[in-house]
Short mmCIF file of C-alpha atoms in Angstrom, two decimals:
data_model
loop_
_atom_site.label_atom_id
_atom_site.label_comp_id
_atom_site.label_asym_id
_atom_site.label_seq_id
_atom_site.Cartn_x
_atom_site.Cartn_y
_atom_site.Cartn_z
CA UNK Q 1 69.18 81.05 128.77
CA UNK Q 2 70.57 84.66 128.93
CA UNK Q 3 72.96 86.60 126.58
CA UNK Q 4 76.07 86.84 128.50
CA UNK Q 5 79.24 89.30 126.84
CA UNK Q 6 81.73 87.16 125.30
CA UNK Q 7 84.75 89.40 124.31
CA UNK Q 8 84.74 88.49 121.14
CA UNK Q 9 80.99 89.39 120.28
CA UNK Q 10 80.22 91.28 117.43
CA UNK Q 11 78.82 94.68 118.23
CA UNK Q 12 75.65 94.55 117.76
CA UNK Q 13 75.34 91.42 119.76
CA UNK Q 14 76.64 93.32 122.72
CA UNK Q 15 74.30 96.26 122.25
CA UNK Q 16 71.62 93.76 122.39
CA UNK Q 17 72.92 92.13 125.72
CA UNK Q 18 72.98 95.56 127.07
CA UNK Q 19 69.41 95.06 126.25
CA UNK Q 20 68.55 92.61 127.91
CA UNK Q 21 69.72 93.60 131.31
CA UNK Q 22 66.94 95.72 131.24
CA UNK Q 23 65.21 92.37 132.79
CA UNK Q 24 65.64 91.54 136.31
CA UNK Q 25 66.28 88.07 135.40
CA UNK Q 26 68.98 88.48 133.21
CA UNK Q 27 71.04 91.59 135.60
CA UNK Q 28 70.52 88.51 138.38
CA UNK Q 29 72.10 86.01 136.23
CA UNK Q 30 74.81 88.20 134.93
CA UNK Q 31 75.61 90.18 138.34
CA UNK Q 32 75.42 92.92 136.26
CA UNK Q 33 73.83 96.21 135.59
CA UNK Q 34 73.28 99.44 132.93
CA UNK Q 35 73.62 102.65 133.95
CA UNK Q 36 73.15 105.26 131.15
CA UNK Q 37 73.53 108.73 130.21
CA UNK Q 38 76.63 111.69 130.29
CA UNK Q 39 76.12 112.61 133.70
CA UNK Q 40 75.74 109.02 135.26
CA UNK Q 41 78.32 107.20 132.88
CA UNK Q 42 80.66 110.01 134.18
CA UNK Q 43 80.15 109.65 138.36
CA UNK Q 44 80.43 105.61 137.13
CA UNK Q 45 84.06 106.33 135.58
CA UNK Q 46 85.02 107.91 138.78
CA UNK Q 47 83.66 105.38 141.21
CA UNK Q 48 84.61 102.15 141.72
CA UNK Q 49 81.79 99.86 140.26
CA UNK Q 50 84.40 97.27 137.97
CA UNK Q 51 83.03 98.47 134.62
CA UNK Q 52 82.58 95.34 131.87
CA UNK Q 53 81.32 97.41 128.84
CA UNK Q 54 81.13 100.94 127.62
CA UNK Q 55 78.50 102.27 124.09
CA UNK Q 56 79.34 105.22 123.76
CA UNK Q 57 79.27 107.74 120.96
CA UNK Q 58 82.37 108.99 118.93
CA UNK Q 59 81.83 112.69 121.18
CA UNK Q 60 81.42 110.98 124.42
CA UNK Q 61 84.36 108.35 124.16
CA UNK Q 62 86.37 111.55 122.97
CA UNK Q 63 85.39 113.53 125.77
CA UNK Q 64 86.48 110.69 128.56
CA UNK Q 65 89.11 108.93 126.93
CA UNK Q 66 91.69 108.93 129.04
CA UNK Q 67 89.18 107.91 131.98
CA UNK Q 68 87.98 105.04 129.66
CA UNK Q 69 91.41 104.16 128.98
CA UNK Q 70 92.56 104.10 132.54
CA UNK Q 71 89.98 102.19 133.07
CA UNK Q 72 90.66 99.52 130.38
CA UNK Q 73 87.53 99.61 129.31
CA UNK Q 74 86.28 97.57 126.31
CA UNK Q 75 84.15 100.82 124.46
CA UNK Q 76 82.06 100.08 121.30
CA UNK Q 77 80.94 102.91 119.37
CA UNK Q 78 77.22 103.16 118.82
CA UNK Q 79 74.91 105.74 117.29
CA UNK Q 80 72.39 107.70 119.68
CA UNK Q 81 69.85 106.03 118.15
CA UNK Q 82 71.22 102.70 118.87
CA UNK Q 83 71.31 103.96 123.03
CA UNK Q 84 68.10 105.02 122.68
CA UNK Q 85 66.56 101.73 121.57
CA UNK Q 86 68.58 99.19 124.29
CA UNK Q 87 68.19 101.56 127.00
CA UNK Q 88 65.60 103.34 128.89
CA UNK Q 89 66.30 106.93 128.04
CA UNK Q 90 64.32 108.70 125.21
CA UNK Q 91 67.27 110.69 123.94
CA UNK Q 92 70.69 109.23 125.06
CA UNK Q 93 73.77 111.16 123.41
CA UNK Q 94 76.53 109.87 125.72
CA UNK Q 95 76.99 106.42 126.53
CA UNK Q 96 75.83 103.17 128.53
CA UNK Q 97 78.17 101.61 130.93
CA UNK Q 98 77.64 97.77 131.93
CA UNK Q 99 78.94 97.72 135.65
CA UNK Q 100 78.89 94.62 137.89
CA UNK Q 101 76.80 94.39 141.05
CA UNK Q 102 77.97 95.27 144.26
CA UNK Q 103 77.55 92.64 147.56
CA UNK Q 104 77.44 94.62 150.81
CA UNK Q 105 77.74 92.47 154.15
CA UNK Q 106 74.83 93.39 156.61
CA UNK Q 107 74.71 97.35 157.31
CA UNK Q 108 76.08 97.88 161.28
CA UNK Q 109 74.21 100.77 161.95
CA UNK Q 110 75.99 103.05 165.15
CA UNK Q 111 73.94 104.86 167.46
CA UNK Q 112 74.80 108.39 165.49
CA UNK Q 113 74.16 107.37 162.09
CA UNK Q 114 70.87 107.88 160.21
CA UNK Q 115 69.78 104.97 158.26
CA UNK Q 116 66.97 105.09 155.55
CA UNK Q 117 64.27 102.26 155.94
CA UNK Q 118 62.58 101.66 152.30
CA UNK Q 119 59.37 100.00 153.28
CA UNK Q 120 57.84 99.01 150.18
CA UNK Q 121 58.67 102.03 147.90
CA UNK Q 122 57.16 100.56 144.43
CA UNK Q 123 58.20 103.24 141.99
CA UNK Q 124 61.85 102.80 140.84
CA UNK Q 125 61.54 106.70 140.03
CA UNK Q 126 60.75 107.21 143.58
CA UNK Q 127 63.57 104.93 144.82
CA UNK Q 128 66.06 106.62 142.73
CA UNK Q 129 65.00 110.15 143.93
CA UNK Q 130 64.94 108.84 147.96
CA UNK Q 131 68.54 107.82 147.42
CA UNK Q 132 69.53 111.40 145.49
CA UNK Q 133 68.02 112.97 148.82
CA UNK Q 134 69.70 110.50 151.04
CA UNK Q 135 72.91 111.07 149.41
CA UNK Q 136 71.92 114.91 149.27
CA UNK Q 137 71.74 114.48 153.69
CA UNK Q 138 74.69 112.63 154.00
CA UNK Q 139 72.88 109.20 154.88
CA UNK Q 140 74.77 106.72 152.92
CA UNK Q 141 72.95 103.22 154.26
CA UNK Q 142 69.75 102.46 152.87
CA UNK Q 143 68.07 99.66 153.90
CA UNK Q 144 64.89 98.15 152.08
CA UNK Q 145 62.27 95.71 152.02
CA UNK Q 146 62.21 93.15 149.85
CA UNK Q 147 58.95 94.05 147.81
CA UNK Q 148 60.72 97.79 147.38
CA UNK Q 149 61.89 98.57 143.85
CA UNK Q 150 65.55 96.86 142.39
CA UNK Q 151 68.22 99.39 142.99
CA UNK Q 152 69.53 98.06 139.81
CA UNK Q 153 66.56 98.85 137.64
CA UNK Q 154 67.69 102.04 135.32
CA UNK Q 155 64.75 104.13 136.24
CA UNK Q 156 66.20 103.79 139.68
CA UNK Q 157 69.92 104.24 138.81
CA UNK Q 158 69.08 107.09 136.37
CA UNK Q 159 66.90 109.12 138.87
CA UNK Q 160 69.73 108.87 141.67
CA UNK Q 161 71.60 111.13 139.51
CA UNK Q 162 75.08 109.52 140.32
CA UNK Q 163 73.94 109.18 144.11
CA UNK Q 164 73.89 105.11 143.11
CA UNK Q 165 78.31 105.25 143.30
CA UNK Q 166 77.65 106.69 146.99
CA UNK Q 167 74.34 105.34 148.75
CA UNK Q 168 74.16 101.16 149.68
CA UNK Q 169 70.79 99.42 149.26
CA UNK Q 170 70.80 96.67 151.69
CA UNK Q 171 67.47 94.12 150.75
CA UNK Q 172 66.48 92.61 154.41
CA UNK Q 173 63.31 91.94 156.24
CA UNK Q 174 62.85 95.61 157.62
CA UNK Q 175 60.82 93.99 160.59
CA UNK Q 176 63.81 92.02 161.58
CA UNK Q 177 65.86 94.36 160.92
CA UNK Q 178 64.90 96.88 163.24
CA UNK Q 179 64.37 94.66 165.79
CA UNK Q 180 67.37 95.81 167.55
CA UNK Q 181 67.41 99.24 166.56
CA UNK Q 182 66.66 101.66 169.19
CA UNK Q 183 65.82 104.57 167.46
CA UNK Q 184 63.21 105.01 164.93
CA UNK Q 185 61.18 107.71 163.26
CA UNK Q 186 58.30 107.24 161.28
CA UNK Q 187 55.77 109.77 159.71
CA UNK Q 188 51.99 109.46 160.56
CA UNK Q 189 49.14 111.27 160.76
CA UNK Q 190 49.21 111.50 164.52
CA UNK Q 191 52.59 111.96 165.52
CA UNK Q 192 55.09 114.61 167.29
CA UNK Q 193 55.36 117.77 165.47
CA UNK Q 194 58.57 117.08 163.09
CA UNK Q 195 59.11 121.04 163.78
CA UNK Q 196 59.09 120.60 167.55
CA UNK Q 197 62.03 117.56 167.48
CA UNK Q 198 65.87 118.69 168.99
CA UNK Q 199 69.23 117.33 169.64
CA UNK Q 200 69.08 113.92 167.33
CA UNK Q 201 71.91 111.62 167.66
CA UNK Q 202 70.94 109.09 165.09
CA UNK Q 203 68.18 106.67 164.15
CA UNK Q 204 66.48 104.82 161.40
CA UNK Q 205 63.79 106.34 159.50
CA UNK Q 206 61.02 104.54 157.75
CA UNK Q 207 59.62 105.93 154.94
CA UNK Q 208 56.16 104.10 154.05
CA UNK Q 209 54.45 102.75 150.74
CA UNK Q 210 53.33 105.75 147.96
CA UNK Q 211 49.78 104.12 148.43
CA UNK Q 212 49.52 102.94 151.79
CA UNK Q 213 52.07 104.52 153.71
CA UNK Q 214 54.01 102.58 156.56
CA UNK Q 215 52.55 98.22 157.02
CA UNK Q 216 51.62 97.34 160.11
CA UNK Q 217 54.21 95.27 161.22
CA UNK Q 218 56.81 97.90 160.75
CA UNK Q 219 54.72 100.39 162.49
CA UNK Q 220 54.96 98.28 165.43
CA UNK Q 221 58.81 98.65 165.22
CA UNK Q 222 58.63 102.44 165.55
CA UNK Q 223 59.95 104.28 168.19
CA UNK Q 224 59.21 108.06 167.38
CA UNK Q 225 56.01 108.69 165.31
CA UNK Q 226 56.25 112.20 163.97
CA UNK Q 227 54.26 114.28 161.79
CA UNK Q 228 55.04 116.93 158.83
CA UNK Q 229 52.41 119.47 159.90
CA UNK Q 230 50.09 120.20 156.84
CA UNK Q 231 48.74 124.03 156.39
CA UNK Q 232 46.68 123.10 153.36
CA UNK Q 233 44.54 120.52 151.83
CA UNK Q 234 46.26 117.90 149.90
CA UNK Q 235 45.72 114.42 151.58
CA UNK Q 236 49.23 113.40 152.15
CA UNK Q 237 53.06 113.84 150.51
CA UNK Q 238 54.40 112.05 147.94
CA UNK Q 239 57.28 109.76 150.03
CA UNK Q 240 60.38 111.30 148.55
CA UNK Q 241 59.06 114.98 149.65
CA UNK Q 242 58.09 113.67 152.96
CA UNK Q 243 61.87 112.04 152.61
CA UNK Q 244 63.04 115.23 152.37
CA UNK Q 245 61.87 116.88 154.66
CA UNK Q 246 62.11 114.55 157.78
CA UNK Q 247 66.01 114.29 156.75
CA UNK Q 248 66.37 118.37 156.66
CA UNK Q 249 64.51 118.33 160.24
CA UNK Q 250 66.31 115.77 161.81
CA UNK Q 251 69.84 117.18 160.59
CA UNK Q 252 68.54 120.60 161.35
CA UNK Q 253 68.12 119.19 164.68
CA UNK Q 254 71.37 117.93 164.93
CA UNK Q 255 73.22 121.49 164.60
CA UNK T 18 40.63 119.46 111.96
CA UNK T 19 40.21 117.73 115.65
CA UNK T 20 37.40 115.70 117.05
CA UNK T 21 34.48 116.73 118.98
CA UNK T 22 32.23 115.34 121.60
CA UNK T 23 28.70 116.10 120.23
CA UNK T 24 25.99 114.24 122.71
CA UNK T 25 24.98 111.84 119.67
CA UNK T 26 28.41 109.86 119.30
CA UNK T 27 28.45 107.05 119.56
CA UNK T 28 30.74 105.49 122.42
CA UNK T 29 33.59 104.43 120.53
CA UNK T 30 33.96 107.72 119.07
CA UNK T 31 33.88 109.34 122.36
CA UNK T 32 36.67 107.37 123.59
CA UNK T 33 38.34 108.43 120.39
CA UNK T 34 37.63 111.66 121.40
CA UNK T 35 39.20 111.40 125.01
CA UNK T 36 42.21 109.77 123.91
CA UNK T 37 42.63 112.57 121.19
CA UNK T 38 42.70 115.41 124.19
CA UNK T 39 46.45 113.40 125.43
CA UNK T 40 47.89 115.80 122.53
CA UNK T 41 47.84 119.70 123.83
CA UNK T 42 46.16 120.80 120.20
CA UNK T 43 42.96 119.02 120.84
CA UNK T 44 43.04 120.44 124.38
CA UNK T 45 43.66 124.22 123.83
CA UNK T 46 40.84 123.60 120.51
CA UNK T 47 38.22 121.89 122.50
CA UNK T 48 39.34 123.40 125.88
CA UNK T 49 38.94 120.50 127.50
CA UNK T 50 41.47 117.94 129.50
CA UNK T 51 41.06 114.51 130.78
CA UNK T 52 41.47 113.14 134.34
CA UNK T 53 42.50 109.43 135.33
CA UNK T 54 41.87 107.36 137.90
CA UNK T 55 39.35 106.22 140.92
CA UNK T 56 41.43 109.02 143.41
CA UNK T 57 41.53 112.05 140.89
CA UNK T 58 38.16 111.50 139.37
CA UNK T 59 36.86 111.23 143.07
CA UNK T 60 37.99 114.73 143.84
CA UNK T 61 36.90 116.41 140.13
CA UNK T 62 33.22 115.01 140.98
CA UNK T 63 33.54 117.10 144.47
CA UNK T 64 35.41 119.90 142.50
CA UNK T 65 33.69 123.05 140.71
CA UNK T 66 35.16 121.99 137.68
CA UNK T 67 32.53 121.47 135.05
CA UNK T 68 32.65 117.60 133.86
CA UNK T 69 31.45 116.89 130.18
CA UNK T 70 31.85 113.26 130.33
CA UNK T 71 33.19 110.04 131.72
CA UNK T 72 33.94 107.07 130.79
CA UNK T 73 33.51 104.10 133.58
CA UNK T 74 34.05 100.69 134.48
CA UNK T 75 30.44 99.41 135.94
CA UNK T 76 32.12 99.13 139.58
CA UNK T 77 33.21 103.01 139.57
CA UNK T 78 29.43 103.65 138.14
CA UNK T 79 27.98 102.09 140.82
CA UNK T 80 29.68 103.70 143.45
CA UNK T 81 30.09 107.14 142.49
CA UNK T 82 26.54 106.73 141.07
CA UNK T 83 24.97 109.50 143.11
CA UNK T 84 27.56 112.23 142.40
CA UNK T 85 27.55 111.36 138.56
CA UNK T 86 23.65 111.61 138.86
CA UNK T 87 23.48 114.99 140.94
CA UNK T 88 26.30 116.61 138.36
CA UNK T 89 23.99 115.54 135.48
CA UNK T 90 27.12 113.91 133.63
CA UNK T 91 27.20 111.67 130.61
CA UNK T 92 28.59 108.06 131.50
CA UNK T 93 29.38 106.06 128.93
CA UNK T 94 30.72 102.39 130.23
CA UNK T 95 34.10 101.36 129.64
CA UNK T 96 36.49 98.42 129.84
CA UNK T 97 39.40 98.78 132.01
CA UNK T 98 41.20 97.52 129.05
CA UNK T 99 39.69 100.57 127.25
CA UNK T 100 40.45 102.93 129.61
CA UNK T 101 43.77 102.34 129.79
CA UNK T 102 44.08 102.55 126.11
CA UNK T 103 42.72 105.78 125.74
CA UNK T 104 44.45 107.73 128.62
CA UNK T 105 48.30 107.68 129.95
CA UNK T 106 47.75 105.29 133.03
CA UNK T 107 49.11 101.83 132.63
CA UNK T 108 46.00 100.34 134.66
CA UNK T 109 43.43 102.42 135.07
CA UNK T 110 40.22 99.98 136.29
CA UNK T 111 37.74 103.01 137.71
CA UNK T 112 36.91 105.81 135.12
CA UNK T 113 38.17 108.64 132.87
CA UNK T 114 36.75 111.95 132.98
CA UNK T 115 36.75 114.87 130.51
CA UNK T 116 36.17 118.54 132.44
CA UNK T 117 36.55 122.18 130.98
CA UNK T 118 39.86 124.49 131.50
CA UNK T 119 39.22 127.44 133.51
CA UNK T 120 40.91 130.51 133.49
CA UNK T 121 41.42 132.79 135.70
CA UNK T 122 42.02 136.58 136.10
CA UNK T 123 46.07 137.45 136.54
CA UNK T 124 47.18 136.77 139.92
CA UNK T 125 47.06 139.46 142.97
CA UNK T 126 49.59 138.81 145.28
CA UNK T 127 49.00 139.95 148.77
CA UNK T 128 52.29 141.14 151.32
CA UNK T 129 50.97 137.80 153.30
CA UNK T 130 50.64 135.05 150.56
CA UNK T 131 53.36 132.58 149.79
CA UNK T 132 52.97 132.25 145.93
CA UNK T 133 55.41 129.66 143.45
CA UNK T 134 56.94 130.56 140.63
CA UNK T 135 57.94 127.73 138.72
CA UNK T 136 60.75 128.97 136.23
CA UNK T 137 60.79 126.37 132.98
CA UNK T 138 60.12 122.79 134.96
CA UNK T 139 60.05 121.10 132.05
CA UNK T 140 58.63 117.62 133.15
CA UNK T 141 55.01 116.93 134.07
CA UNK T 142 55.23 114.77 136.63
CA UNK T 143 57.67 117.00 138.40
CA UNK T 144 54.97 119.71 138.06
CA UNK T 145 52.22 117.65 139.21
CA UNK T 146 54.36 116.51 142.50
CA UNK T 147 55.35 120.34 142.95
CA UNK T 148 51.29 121.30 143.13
CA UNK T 149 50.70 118.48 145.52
CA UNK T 150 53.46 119.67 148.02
CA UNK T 151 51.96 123.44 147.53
CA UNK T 152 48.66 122.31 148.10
CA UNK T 153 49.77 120.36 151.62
CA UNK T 154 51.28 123.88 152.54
CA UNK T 155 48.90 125.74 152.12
CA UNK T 156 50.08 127.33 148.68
CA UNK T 157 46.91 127.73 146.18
CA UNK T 158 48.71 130.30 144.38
CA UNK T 159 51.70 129.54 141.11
CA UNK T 160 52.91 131.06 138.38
CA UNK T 161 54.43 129.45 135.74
CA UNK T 162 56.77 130.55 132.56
CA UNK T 163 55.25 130.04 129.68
CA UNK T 164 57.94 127.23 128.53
CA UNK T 165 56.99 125.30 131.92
CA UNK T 166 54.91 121.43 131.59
CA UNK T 167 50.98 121.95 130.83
CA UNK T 168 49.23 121.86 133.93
CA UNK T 169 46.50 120.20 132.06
CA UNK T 170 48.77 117.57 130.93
CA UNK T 171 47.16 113.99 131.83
CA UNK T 172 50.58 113.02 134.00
CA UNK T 173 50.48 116.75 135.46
CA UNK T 174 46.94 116.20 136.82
CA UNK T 175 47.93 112.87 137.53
CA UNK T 176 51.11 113.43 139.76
CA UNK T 177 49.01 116.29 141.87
CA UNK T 178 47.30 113.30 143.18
CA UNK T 179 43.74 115.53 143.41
CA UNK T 180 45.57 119.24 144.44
CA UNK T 181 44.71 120.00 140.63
CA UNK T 182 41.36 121.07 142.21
CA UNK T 183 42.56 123.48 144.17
CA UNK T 184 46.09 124.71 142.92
CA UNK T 185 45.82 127.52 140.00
CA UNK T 186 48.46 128.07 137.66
CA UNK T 187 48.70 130.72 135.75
CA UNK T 188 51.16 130.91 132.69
CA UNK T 189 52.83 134.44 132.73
CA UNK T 190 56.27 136.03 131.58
CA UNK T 191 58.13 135.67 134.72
CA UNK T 192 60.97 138.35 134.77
CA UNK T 193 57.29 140.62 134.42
CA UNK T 194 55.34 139.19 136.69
CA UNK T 195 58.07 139.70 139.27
CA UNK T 196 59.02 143.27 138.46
CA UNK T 197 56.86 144.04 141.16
CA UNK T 198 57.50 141.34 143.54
CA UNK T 199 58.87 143.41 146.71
CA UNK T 200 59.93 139.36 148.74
CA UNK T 201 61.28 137.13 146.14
CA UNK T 202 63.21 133.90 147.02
CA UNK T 203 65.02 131.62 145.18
CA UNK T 204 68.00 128.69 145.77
CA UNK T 205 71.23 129.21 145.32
CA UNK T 206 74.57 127.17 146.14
CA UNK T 207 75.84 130.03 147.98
CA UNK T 208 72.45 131.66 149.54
CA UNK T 209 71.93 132.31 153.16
CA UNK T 210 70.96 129.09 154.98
CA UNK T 211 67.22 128.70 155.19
CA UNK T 212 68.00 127.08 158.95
CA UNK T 213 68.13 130.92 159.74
CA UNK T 214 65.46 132.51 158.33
CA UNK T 215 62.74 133.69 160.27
CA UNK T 216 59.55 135.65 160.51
CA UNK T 217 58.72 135.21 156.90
CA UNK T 218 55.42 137.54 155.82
CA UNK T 219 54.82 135.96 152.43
CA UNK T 220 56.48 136.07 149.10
CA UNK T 221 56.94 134.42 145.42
CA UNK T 222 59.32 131.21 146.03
CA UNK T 223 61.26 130.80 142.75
CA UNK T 224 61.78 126.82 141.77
CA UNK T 225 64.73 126.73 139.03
CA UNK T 226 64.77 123.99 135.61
CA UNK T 227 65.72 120.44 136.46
CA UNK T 228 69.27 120.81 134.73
CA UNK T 229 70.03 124.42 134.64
CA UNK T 230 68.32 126.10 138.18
CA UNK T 231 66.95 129.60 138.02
CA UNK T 232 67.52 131.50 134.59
CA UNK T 233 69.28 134.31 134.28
CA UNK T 234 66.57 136.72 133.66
CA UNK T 235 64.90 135.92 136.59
CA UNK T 236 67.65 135.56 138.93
CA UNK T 237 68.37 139.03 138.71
CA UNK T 238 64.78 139.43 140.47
CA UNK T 239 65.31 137.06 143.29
CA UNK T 240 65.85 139.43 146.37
CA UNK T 241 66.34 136.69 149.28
CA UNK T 242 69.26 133.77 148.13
CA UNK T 243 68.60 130.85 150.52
CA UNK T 244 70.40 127.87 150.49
CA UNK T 245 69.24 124.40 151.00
CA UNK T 246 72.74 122.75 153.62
CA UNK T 247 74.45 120.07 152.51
CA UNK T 248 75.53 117.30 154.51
CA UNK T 249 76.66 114.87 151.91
CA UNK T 250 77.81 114.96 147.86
CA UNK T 251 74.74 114.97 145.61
CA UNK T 252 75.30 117.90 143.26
CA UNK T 253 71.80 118.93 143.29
CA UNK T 254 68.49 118.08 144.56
CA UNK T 255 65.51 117.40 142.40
CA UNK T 256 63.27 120.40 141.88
CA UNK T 257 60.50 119.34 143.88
CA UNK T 258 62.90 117.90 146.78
CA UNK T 259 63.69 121.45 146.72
CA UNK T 260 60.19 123.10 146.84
CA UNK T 261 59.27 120.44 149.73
CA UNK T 262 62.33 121.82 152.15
CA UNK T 263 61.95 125.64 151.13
CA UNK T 264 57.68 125.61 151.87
CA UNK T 265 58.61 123.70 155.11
CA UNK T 266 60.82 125.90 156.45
CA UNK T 267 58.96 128.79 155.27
CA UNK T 268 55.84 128.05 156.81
CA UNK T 269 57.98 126.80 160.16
CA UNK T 270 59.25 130.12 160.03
CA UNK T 271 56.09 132.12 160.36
CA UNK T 272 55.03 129.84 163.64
#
């Protein structure tokens, strides 16, 4: 059984259910998730994630109080070391918000939209980054396999930078999923010149495991292999550079 | 007073030893750092760096057996359990090494070369992932302020996934080094968009600090603002996001 927030919990109980949602399990049975830090906390006030619980310190819950009190948000005031030790940050001076989960019904994906495909992406670091980059491009639907990192994991939500209030994650069976899209790009070894590409309307793009780059059966799916050409000797690009760059081609392309 | 590897240790002391070089101190005094993993010990044994020990699992041993043989290195067996203990890697079930720092004469920086000057990155992993993108483009070549992450730091040499090997860093005062920089570029917010630029020669490629960009001091230096387009509402990209784009449409530039 799980620590869920009763209003009338003492303090440090709640600090200690903030805790806990550091665990899959217990964000899954609570529907809800921490996202920590000045900058992040801030983008959360402004978005419109329905906010359950704010730690903040006395400076922090100054600086935003009329967004906390619009907000009617329940704030308990808590020392930085107290952030510290029920979060994931090192040094946390600001706050933790407790937000509850979004449900998204299944992305419809138009002809002229580009779509991120997450196929496997392990690192929640690396997840987080993708969607900063996505959100960076103006690609707002992300979808992802199953096996890829939780969106709601704070290493992912804290590397977005804010991007989380913006981007969707959609969890799906990327094979079925793209088994009705027409377009889609896909870095490999042995594919079109990235440089070379013009005039894209839209697609989905697949960006492949940090170890073992795109699976097989998602390979299959792909409609436009294309390669980053290399002018050194590194063996390949971490996924969020190659990311990157395939999104500032393809919108490059688009001008 | 720190701990050295003299060839009669015994082999818990030398793990001692390698786990002591995690802290810079030990690593400036014995002038020495420590590389992790089957992939990045795999590319020190084909390096030039000179290797003073390693520490192995029986499996990595075995297979790398006639490389550790020909470089005349001292393998001392090792648990995976152990090795993980005594370096930064959460699972580390091939080897650690330990090889000496080089150092190299200051810099010359032809009209042709595209060189990196990374201006206070303050995390290692960001470093490591900015080497790795300069070694795919061809980029052997970066300077580094002085208050920038240790390249010899275990999750710098970790992050370059192998381009450690043949990426050289040298720490200099920046605002000096590029006194004399006639091509300097750096990002700005309102720079000329890099979609334009063409017919790039070479030049020093300024990356800014995570939270605060370019510093003062050497954005007075920076003769060619680019800017990265936005198509969406992140406020920033990550530093090495940034490096990714700006080498790729550098190099596409000079086709």
């Amino acid at each position: 059984m799980g620590i869920s927030a009763e209003k009338n919990m003492p303090a440090k109980a709640k600090l200690k259910y903030i805790k806990s949602l550091q665990l899959k399990k217990y964000r899954t049975q609570e529907q809800c998730f921490v996202v920590e830090g000045a900058k992040s906390v801030a983008e959360l006030l402004n978005s419109d994630f329905e906010i359950t619980l704010v730690a903040a310190t006395e400076e922090f819950a100054k600086q935003f109080e009329q967004q906390l009190l619009s907000r009617k948000v329940e704030v308990i005031p808590a020392h930085e070391r107290e952030l510290s030790s029920v979060g994931s940050l090192q040094t946390n001076s600001a706050a933790i918000a407790v937000a509850k989960m979004k449900h998204f019904p299944p992305p419809v994906v138009s002809p002229r939209d580009l779509v991120l495909a997450l196929d496997n992406i392990r690192d929640p670091g690396n997840v987080g980054t993708i969607l900063r980059t996505a959100d960076w491009f103006g690609v707002t639907t992300v979808v992802a396999s199953e096996e890829t990192a939780d969106f709601y994991n704070a290493k992912t939500i804290g590397a977005t930078m804010g991007s989380f209030c913006r981007v969707r994650v959609h969890y799906v069976s990327l094979p079925d999923f793209l088994a009705n899209v027409p377009v889609i790009f896909g870095t490999f070894l042995e594919g079109e010149d990235i440089h070379g590409i013009s005039g894209v309307a839209g697609g989905v793009i697949v960006i492949g495991n940090e170890a073992n780059g795109i699976s097989a059966e998602v390979a299959r799916r792909v409609t436009h292999r294309v390669t980053i050409p290399k002018y050194g000797n590194a063996e390949s690009l971490n996924a969020a550079m190659a990311t990157a760059i395939v999104l500032d081609n393809l919108r490059r392309s688009q001008k």
